[in-house]
Structures are given as structure tokens and as C-alpha cells.
PDB file of C-alpha atoms in Angstrom:
ATOM      1  CA  MET J  24     -35.696  21.611-239.225  1.00  0.00           C
ATOM      2  CA  ASP J  25     -38.738  23.203-240.821  1.00  0.00           C
ATOM      3  CA  MET J  26     -39.290  20.929-243.844  1.00  0.00           C
ATOM      4  CA  THR J  27     -41.421  23.531-245.600  1.00  0.00           C
ATOM      5  CA  THR J  28     -38.123  25.210-246.493  1.00  0.00           C
ATOM      6  CA  GLN J  29     -37.513  22.204-248.774  1.00  0.00           C
ATOM      7  CA  ARG J  30     -40.627  22.639-250.892  1.00  0.00           C
ATOM      8  CA  ALA J  31     -40.016  22.720-254.616  1.00  0.00           C
ATOM      9  CA  ALA J  32     -40.735  25.851-256.604  1.00  0.00           C
ATOM     10  CA  GLN J  33     -43.830  25.546-258.816  1.00  0.00           C
ATOM     11  CA  THR J  34     -41.816  26.382-261.932  1.00  0.00           C
ATOM     12  CA  ALA J  35     -38.173  26.629-262.918  1.00  0.00           C
ATOM     13  CA  PRO J  36     -36.303  27.786-266.022  1.00  0.00           C
ATOM     14  CA  LEU J  37     -34.052  25.630-268.167  1.00  0.00           C
ATOM     15  CA  HIS J  38     -31.336  27.681-269.871  1.00  0.00           C
ATOM     16  CA  LEU J  39     -31.078  25.968-273.250  1.00  0.00           C
ATOM     17  CA  ARG J  40     -27.832  24.845-274.812  1.00  0.00           C
ATOM     18  CA  GLY J  41     -27.114  24.756-278.524  1.00  0.00           C
ATOM     19  CA  LEU J  42     -25.791  21.793-280.441  1.00  0.00           C
ATOM     20  CA  ASP J  43     -22.274  22.856-279.457  1.00  0.00           C
ATOM     21  CA  GLY J  44     -23.167  22.658-275.767  1.00  0.00           C
ATOM     22  CA  GLN J  45     -22.963  26.419-275.277  1.00  0.00           C
ATOM     23  CA  LEU J  46     -25.683  28.317-273.436  1.00  0.00           C
ATOM     24  CA  LEU J  47     -28.010  30.155-275.823  1.00  0.00           C
ATOM     25  CA  TYR J  48     -28.774  33.878-275.679  1.00  0.00           C
ATOM     26  CA  ASP J  49     -31.047  36.031-277.801  1.00  0.00           C
ATOM     27  CA  THR J  50     -29.159  38.275-280.176  1.00  0.00           C
ATOM     28  CA  GLY J  51     -29.151  42.026-280.014  1.00  0.00           C
ATOM     29  CA  ALA J  52     -29.520  44.426-282.923  1.00  0.00           C
ATOM     30  CA  ASP J  53     -25.802  43.968-283.616  1.00  0.00           C
ATOM     31  CA  GLY J  54     -26.289  40.218-284.090  1.00  0.00           C
ATOM     32  CA  LYS J  55     -24.211  39.373-281.033  1.00  0.00           C
ATOM     33  CA  PRO J  56     -25.519  37.371-278.074  1.00  0.00           C
ATOM     34  CA  ASP J  57     -27.202  39.576-275.457  1.00  0.00           C
ATOM     35  CA  MET J  58     -26.093  38.083-272.142  1.00  0.00           C
ATOM     36  CA  ASP J  59     -29.108  39.712-270.463  1.00  0.00           C
ATOM     37  CA  LYS J  60     -31.469  37.609-272.605  1.00  0.00           C
ATOM     38  CA  PRO J  61     -30.981  33.906-271.937  1.00  0.00           C
ATOM     39  CA  VAL J  62     -32.999  31.523-274.090  1.00  0.00           C
ATOM     40  CA  ARG J  63     -34.994  29.572-271.531  1.00  0.00           C
ATOM     41  CA  ILE J  64     -37.993  27.343-271.186  1.00  0.00           C
ATOM     42  CA  HIS J  65     -39.918  27.473-267.911  1.00  0.00           C
ATOM     43  CA  PHE J  66     -41.352  24.163-266.726  1.00  0.00           C
ATOM     44  CA  TYR J  67     -43.806  23.093-264.048  1.00  0.00           C
ATOM     45  CA  SER J  68     -42.270  21.061-261.215  1.00  0.00           C
ATOM     46  CA  PRO J  69     -42.495  17.263-260.882  1.00  0.00           C
ATOM     47  CA  GLY J  70     -45.048  17.741-258.076  1.00  0.00           C
ATOM     48  CA  SER J  71     -47.332  20.053-260.042  1.00  0.00           C
ATOM     49  CA  LYS J  72     -50.832  19.246-261.248  1.00  0.00           C
ATOM     50  CA  GLN J  73     -49.528  19.698-264.823  1.00  0.00           C
ATOM     51  CA  GLN J  74     -46.939  16.954-264.288  1.00  0.00           C
ATOM     52  CA  ALA J  75     -49.516  14.679-262.648  1.00  0.00           C
ATOM     53  CA  ALA J  76     -51.872  15.124-265.613  1.00  0.00           C
ATOM     54  CA  ALA J  77     -49.080  14.380-268.115  1.00  0.00           C
ATOM     55  CA  GLU J  78     -48.092  11.231-266.215  1.00  0.00           C
ATOM     56  CA  HIS J  79     -51.730  10.132-266.104  1.00  0.00           C
ATOM     57  CA  ARG J  80     -52.086  10.580-269.879  1.00  0.00           C
ATOM     58  CA  ALA J  81     -48.883   8.570-270.472  1.00  0.00           C
ATOM     59  CA  THR J  82     -50.176   5.738-268.299  1.00  0.00           C
ATOM     60  CA  GLU J  83     -53.538   5.788-270.081  1.00  0.00           C
ATOM     61  CA  ARG J  84     -51.794   5.584-273.475  1.00  0.00           C
ATOM     62  CA  ALA J  85     -49.712   2.597-272.360  1.00  0.00           C
ATOM     63  CA  LEU J  86     -52.783   0.814-271.004  1.00  0.00           C
ATOM     64  CA  LYS J  87     -54.734   1.506-274.193  1.00  0.00           C
ATOM     65  CA  ARG J  88     -51.918   0.089-276.329  1.00  0.00           C
ATOM     66  CA  ALA J  89     -51.883  -3.039-274.151  1.00  0.00           C
ATOM     67  CA  ARG J  90     -55.690  -3.397-274.338  1.00  0.00           C
ATOM     68  CA  ASP J  91     -55.581  -2.972-278.104  1.00  0.00           C
ATOM     69  CA  ASN J  92     -52.986  -5.759-278.317  1.00  0.00           C
ATOM     70  CA  ASP J  93     -54.734  -8.424-276.197  1.00  0.00           C
ATOM     71  CA  GLY J  94     -53.070  -7.271-272.993  1.00  0.00           C
ATOM     72  CA  GLN J  95     -49.539  -7.414-274.345  1.00  0.00           C
ATOM     73  CA  PRO J  96     -47.250  -4.403-273.979  1.00  0.00           C
ATOM     74  CA  THR J  97     -46.685  -2.830-277.361  1.00  0.00           C
ATOM     75  CA  PRO J  98     -43.979  -0.270-278.059  1.00  0.00           C
ATOM     76  CA  ALA J  99     -44.970   2.865-279.912  1.00  0.00           C
ATOM     77  CA  THR J 100     -43.478   3.586-283.313  1.00  0.00           C
ATOM     78  CA  PRO J 101     -40.709   6.205-283.319  1.00  0.00           C
ATOM     79  CA  GLU J 102     -43.086   8.781-284.823  1.00  0.00           C
ATOM     80  CA  VAL J 103     -45.795   8.079-282.244  1.00  0.00           C
ATOM     81  CA  ARG J 104     -43.237   8.107-279.424  1.00  0.00           C
ATOM     82  CA  ARG J 105     -41.868  11.490-280.598  1.00  0.00           C
ATOM     83  CA  ASN J 106     -45.399  12.923-280.786  1.00  0.00           C
ATOM     84  CA  GLU J 107     -46.300  11.600-277.332  1.00  0.00           C
ATOM     85  CA  THR J 108     -43.093  12.984-275.823  1.00  0.00           C
ATOM     86  CA  ALA J 109     -43.773  16.350-277.470  1.00  0.00           C
ATOM     87  CA  GLU J 110     -47.303  16.324-276.067  1.00  0.00           C
ATOM     88  CA  ASP J 111     -46.098  15.396-272.570  1.00  0.00           C
ATOM     89  CA  ILE J 112     -43.337  18.023-272.457  1.00  0.00           C
ATOM     90  CA  ALA J 113     -45.670  20.670-273.923  1.00  0.00           C
ATOM     91  CA  ALA J 114     -48.160  19.929-271.142  1.00  0.00           C
ATOM     92  CA  VAL J 115     -45.559  20.732-268.470  1.00  0.00           C
ATOM     93  CA  THR J 116     -44.145  23.813-270.209  1.00  0.00           C
ATOM     94  CA  ALA J 117     -45.148  27.072-268.558  1.00  0.00           C
ATOM     95  CA  ARG J 118     -43.621  29.460-271.106  1.00  0.00           C
ATOM     96  CA  PHE J 119     -40.781  30.258-273.496  1.00  0.00           C
ATOM     97  CA  GLU J 120     -38.389  33.112-272.768  1.00  0.00           C
ATOM     98  CA  ASN J 121     -36.449  34.836-275.577  1.00  0.00           C
ATOM     99  CA  LEU J 122     -37.374  31.972-277.883  1.00  0.00           C
ATOM    100  CA  THR J 123     -39.498  31.983-281.007  1.00  0.00           C
ATOM    101  CA  TYR J 124     -40.430  29.163-283.349  1.00  0.00           C
ATOM    102  CA  PRO J 125     -41.593  30.675-286.684  1.00  0.00           C
ATOM    103  CA  PRO J 126     -42.758  27.363-288.256  1.00  0.00           C
ATOM    104  CA  ALA J 127     -45.601  27.335-285.696  1.00  0.00           C
ATOM    105  CA  GLY J 128     -47.025  30.509-287.205  1.00  0.00           C
ATOM    106  CA  GLU J 129     -49.449  32.219-284.834  1.00  0.00           C
ATOM    107  CA  ALA J 130     -49.689  29.251-282.464  1.00  0.00           C
ATOM    108  CA  GLN J 131     -49.521  30.068-278.767  1.00  0.00           C
ATOM    109  CA  GLY J 132     -49.249  28.125-275.536  1.00  0.00           C
ATOM    110  CA  GLU J 133     -49.321  24.345-275.620  1.00  0.00           C
ATOM    111  CA  GLU J 134     -49.856  24.277-279.394  1.00  0.00           C
ATOM    112  CA  LEU J 135     -46.653  26.321-279.906  1.00  0.00           C
ATOM    113  CA  PHE J 136     -44.706  24.221-277.402  1.00  0.00           C
ATOM    114  CA  LYS J 137     -45.788  20.959-279.027  1.00  0.00           C
ATOM    115  CA  ALA J 138     -44.849  22.217-282.495  1.00  0.00           C
ATOM    116  CA  LEU J 139     -41.297  22.981-281.382  1.00  0.00           C
ATOM    117  CA  TYR J 140     -40.922  19.722-279.452  1.00  0.00           C
ATOM    118  CA  ASN J 141     -42.196  17.730-282.449  1.00  0.00           C
ATOM    119  CA  ASP J 142     -39.459  19.126-284.711  1.00  0.00           C
ATOM    120  CA  VAL J 143     -37.180  16.122-285.195  1.00  0.00           C
ATOM    121  CA  ASP J 144     -34.225  18.388-286.002  1.00  0.00           C
ATOM    122  CA  LEU J 145     -34.590  20.058-282.590  1.00  0.00           C
ATOM    123  CA  GLY J 146     -34.522  16.775-280.708  1.00  0.00           C
ATOM    124  CA  HIS J 147     -31.641  18.053-278.584  1.00  0.00           C
ATOM    125  CA  ILE J 148     -34.052  20.581-277.055  1.00  0.00           C
ATOM    126  CA  VAL J 149     -36.479  17.800-276.129  1.00  0.00           C
ATOM    127  CA  ASN J 150     -33.642  15.769-274.602  1.00  0.00           C
ATOM    128  CA  GLN J 151     -32.674  18.725-272.411  1.00  0.00           C
ATOM    129  CA  ALA J 152     -36.304  19.250-271.406  1.00  0.00           C
ATOM    130  CA  VAL J 153     -36.903  15.602-270.485  1.00  0.00           C
ATOM    131  CA  ARG J 154     -33.770  15.496-268.311  1.00  0.00           C
ATOM    132  CA  PHE J 155     -34.615  18.808-266.654  1.00  0.00           C
ATOM    133  CA  VAL J 156     -38.228  18.111-265.703  1.00  0.00           C
ATOM    134  CA  SER J 157     -37.410  14.718-264.256  1.00  0.00           C
ATOM    135  CA  SER J 158     -35.114  16.150-261.568  1.00  0.00           C
ATOM    136  CA  TRP J 159     -36.639  17.659-258.428  1.00  0.00           C
ATOM    137  CA  GLY J 160     -33.293  19.364-257.764  1.00  0.00           C
ATOM    138  CA  ASN J 161     -33.921  21.734-260.685  1.00  0.00           C
ATOM    139  CA  PHE J 162     -36.905  23.189-258.825  1.00  0.00           C
ATOM    140  CA  LYS J 163     -35.178  24.666-255.790  1.00  0.00           C
ATOM    141  CA  PRO J 164     -37.063  27.704-254.549  1.00  0.00           C
ATOM    142  CA  ALA J 165     -35.392  31.057-255.160  1.00  0.00           C
ATOM    143  CA  SER J 166     -35.490  31.783-251.443  1.00  0.00           C
ATOM    144  CA  ALA J 167     -36.469  29.301-248.784  1.00  0.00           C
ATOM    145  CA  THR J 168     -39.286  30.595-246.617  1.00  0.00           C
ATOM    146  CA  SER J 169     -41.243  28.864-243.911  1.00  0.00           C
TER     147      SER J 169
END
């Protein structure tokens, strides 16, 4: 078997679910969900350089906390943990699709992503993102080529 057919795609989309567990779609002019416009977030794969950099930063933070506490592991406060998770997920986010976040104003890219992920009332989005990016199976290539 040619194992190159098993390479992960560089990015993959997560179709977001609302609080009710239903898939989200952008609304049309009539206010009804437009099934041709799924609300998705595209993420870089677990093997990407973006993921490697995020993992490196997380390790560095943990080591710094230990150094600052005489070598003892120290848990982050809930606020710090939320901010760090938002930063890590933002770093592995490629783009938003059919999704806006007005509280971020004119922010773009990683700044926009981090603003959304830091919104405590949208924690269910972060939970979906964390689960999604941690699974290689979500990054199956669209068509296997050798």
C-alpha cells in the first residue's frame, strides 16, 4: 500500500453546532438558514507547523510557570487558562467561513479568532474546536493521491 495516500490534509473545516446541537448555517435575506452556507471554522492539521508552534508555546508557558514557582507545577487560573486556550486555538485557525464576530470590530486573522475564542459565553465553540483539532481523523484528504 502506498502510505502517501494516508497523508492528512493541511486544513479541514469544522461545521459548527449551536447550543442546541444543530448544525449552524448563515441566514439568507429571508432570515431562514441557507443550507448552502454552513458556518465553519477551518483549522490547520495536527501535523502542521502552526500546530507545532502552538504546542511549543504551551510547553514554554508550563515550564515558565514551574520555574516561577521553584520548579513546582502550578495550574493557571481559569481566566489565564481561557486566554491561553483562545491563543492556542487562534494560532491553528486558518479562517472563518460564513461567521462574523462584531465585538471584535475591525480585527482580522488571529486577533479576530482570539477575540471570539476568548468570549466566555461562546465556550461551546472553543470546546468544539479543541476536540476537532486534536483528532487526525478530521483531516482526511478530500481525494487520496499518491
